[in-house]
Amino acid sequence: MEKTKILIIDDEAAIADLLAYGLSKEGFDTQTAGNGAEGLELMKSFRPDLLLLDWMLPDQSGLDICKKVTAAYNLPILMITAKSDITDKILGLEFGADDYITKPFDLREVVARIRTILRRFQPTGGDHGSSQEEGRVRFKNIEIIESERLVRKDGETVDLTPKEFDLLLRLYRHQGKIYTRTDLLDLVWGYDFPGDTRTVDTHIQRLRKKLDAGDQITTVFGIGYKFEKQAD
């Protein structure tokens, strides 16, 4: 079986080497990069399944790397940060990161978070759809292909971040159900988020804009969001 590949971008060689060694012992295939430019080149050749990304890099911000990666690739990102301010962590999530871990960290926690993210990222079969075949569901001019984590609008691929895809799928599968922002953070991000819930609003706004789905993904004022039930 092919090993899960993890790219580590961190300018602190000791930390990068520790992560690479520890993750390889857990059965992962790892490569490291010491700056953003090198990391982006390795993204093309190594084609990782998950990115471990340091917030502070010598040549460019980890947030900039996060934005570039989410625009070009469909893979989860775990950010490593020395920043403890909750606003900074929210910013990382809004730029496309799936989770974050704060230095200093325990390697066992890193491994646990990686496995949790990878489990969430695996495609699963849907349980609701107006048209559904082989993991494909459709509404209006939108097609969701779950096995490929792909969304098309009018036949053209729509670039969604991993979290935008997961959020869309969660709402679509449970049409008519009202979710609070806290519900969505727990179900989509996979853990109890300790800060405010602006990141959900940001992702909802992006989904509506990318899919022109303001009539489908609606706001329930004072509560949260829901996906309007589609006619069979």
Phi, psi and omega in degrees: 000136181291136181287149172290131185260132180234126175261130180249119176248107182204130183278350176271104187302322182297319179290316180299317180293321178298314180296315182298316180295311182297319181288325177295325177294336179271004175099008179268152173264120187237151168221155183235153174223142184265356177206173185294317182298315178296321179296318180294325176292320178293331176304322183287319186270322184277328181051065184290161175268341179207146180245126171260114192235125177282141181294316185257115179236156186289332186255335179198159183292145173300330177295321177296318177298316180302315181296317180294318182293315182293335178284335186248339185227156178248083180210154180284151181233128173250115182270139176253125185220145171270355181279132180253353181293129184296330179297319178296321180293320177299318180300318178300317178295322180290335178276358174118357178292149180265336180195171177216157175221139187260135173287146351285150184233162174264131182303327180296325178290321177300313180299316181297317180294320178298314181295322178296315179298315182295323177296318180293332186276346180291135179295141178230158180289146180277165179233011180203140176180143177287333173214123188214125177206131178050045178076018179250134175230152183224146168212135184050236181260019183250136175237131177248122178252098189295319184297334180255001184049053187232142176233134177238142175238120185053036178084352181259138180295134177256127180280105176249145172287162178306319181289324177297319178296312181299321180294315178301314183295319179300312181293318183294318182297335184238060183300135179089342180280134179268126177249134170284164178297322179295320176304313184292322176299317182291318186279323185267316179277338169088011177203164179284110184281129188276353183255203179280182190248023181297332181298326177295314179302318180297315180293322177297315180299319179294319178298314180301317183291315183293325185257355186053050189244033179298333179279341181264314180264101189248156178269132172257100190303133180083355182235295184173233186222160172208162174258120183297140179299136181263146178291139179289000000 
